[in-house]
């Protein structure tokens, strides 16, 4: 979930090129991200911290409350350590800097997916 359409368009194929990962939805603001997660019940949500209507920290807090087992990854280009701490306290499983996206995002999603599959612990 990101408010930057070009970034979302680039992120989708990156995720979908990974075996057994599929993008099931995309939202351009925090409120739409919450509503989409409620309706689709995904295994993981990657959410930007700076989004319109509901910011990423508030969206993560709401998603964590409503979906306790959801993998929540906060994605940001903002290096502010206090922001990273706030979203972690709100319930994010990890904070991924956009500059580290190619390496860490796919690895983290795959690791969470693999650990949640029966017989793969």
C-alpha positions as semicolon CSV with decimal commas, in nm:
position;residue;x (nm);y (nm);z (nm)
1;X;0,000;0,000;0,000
2;X;0,161;0,321;-0,116
3;X;0,036;0,656;-0,236
4;X;0,294;0,669;-0,516
5;X;0,130;0,500;-0,819
6;X;0,459;0,455;-1,006
7;X;0,615;0,290;-0,702
8;X;0,319;0,054;-0,665
9;X;0,343;-0,033;-1,034
10;X;0,711;-0,122;-0,987
11;X;0,653;-0,315;-0,665
12;X;0,384;-0,548;-0,800
13;X;0,603;-0,732;-1,055
14;X;0,889;-0,754;-0,805
15;X;0,667;-0,944;-0,564
16;X;0,486;-1,150;-0,824
17;X;0,815;-1,275;-0,976
18;X;0,875;-1,463;-0,652
19;X;0,746;-1,821;-0,637
20;X;0,416;-1,849;-0,448
21;X;0,378;-1,474;-0,382
22;X;0,083;-1,289;-0,531
23;X;-0,032;-0,932;-0,498
24;X;-0,402;-0,946;-0,415
25;X;-0,464;-0,573;-0,379
26;X;-0,316;-0,226;-0,377
27;X;-0,432;0,092;-0,206
28;X;-0,329;0,454;-0,243
29;X;-0,421;0,577;0,105
30;X;-0,424;0,440;0,458
31;X;-0,801;0,414;0,490
32;X;-0,827;0,216;0,165
33;X;-0,544;-0,009;0,288
34;X;-0,739;-0,093;0,605
35;X;-1,059;-0,155;0,413
36;X;-0,881;-0,370;0,154
37;X;-0,709;-0,581;0,420
38;X;-1,045;-0,630;0,593
39;X;-1,209;-0,752;0,274
40;X;-0,920;-0,961;0,132
41;X;-0,773;-1,104;0,454
42;X;-0,416;-1,127;0,312
43;X;-0,121;-1,306;0,472
44;X;0,095;-0,993;0,458
45;X;0,062;-0,618;0,406
46;X;0,342;-0,389;0,295
47;X;0,246;-0,035;0,389
48;X;0,407;0,302;0,332
49;X;0,442;0,523;0,638
50;X;0,349;0,848;0,464
51;X;0,003;0,804;0,312
52;X;-0,300;1,030;0,284
53;X;-0,617;1,003;0,498
54;X;-0,466;0,760;0,752
55;X;-0,088;0,755;0,795
56;X;0,107;0,430;0,801
57;X;0,154;0,425;1,180
58;X;-0,220;0,459;1,247
59;X;-0,301;0,208;0,972
60;X;-0,055;-0,045;1,116
61;X;-0,205;-0,002;1,465
62;X;-0,555;-0,064;1,329
63;X;-0,447;-0,359;1,113
64;X;-0,260;-0,518;1,405
65;X;-0,568;-0,482;1,628
66;X;-0,806;-0,628;1,368
67;X;-0,566;-0,890;1,223
68;X;-0,327;-1,004;1,499
69;X;-0,150;-1,269;1,289
70;X;-0,106;-1,052;0,978
71;X;0,252;-0,990;0,866
72;X;0,288;-0,611;0,862
73;X;0,589;-0,461;0,690
74;X;0,636;-0,085;0,701
75;X;0,801;0,051;0,389
76;X;0,950;0,398;0,392
77;X;1,205;0,625;0,238
78;X;1,211;0,824;0,563
79;X;1,523;0,749;0,775
80;X;1,367;0,899;1,094
81;X;1,441;0,651;1,373
82;X;1,155;0,786;1,586
83;X;0,910;0,712;1,306
84;X;1,050;0,360;1,273
85;X;1,014;0,310;1,648
86;X;0,656;0,442;1,643
87;X;0,544;0,203;1,370
88;X;0,719;-0,089;1,541
89;X;0,538;-0,004;1,865
90;X;0,213;0,017;1,664
91;X;0,264;-0,343;1,557
92;X;0,480;-0,358;1,245
93;X;0,687;-0,673;1,218
94;X;0,966;-0,485;1,041
95;X;1,058;-0,153;0,887
96;X;1,210;-0,172;0,539
97;X;1,375;0,129;0,381
98;X;1,276;0,172;0,017
99;X;1,644;0,178;-0,077
100;X;1,679;-0,175;0,063
101;X;1,360;-0,295;-0,102
102;X;1,490;-0,536;-0,363
103;X;1,692;-0,738;-0,113
104;X;1,499;-0,726;0,210
105;X;1,134;-0,699;0,118
106;X;1,113;-1,018;-0,083
107;X;1,328;-1,205;0,171
108;X;1,107;-1,095;0,463
109;X;0,778;-1,178;0,289
110;X;0,908;-1,518;0,179
111;X;1,039;-1,595;0,529
112;X;0,706;-1,510;0,690
113;X;0,516;-1,708;0,426
114;X;0,745;-2,009;0,469
115;X;0,716;-2,004;0,848
116;X;0,336;-1,990;0,831
117;X;0,302;-2,293;0,602
118;X;0,238;-2,625;0,781
119;X;0,552;-2,836;0,810
120;X;0,789;-2,548;0,729
121;X;0,891;-2,429;1,075
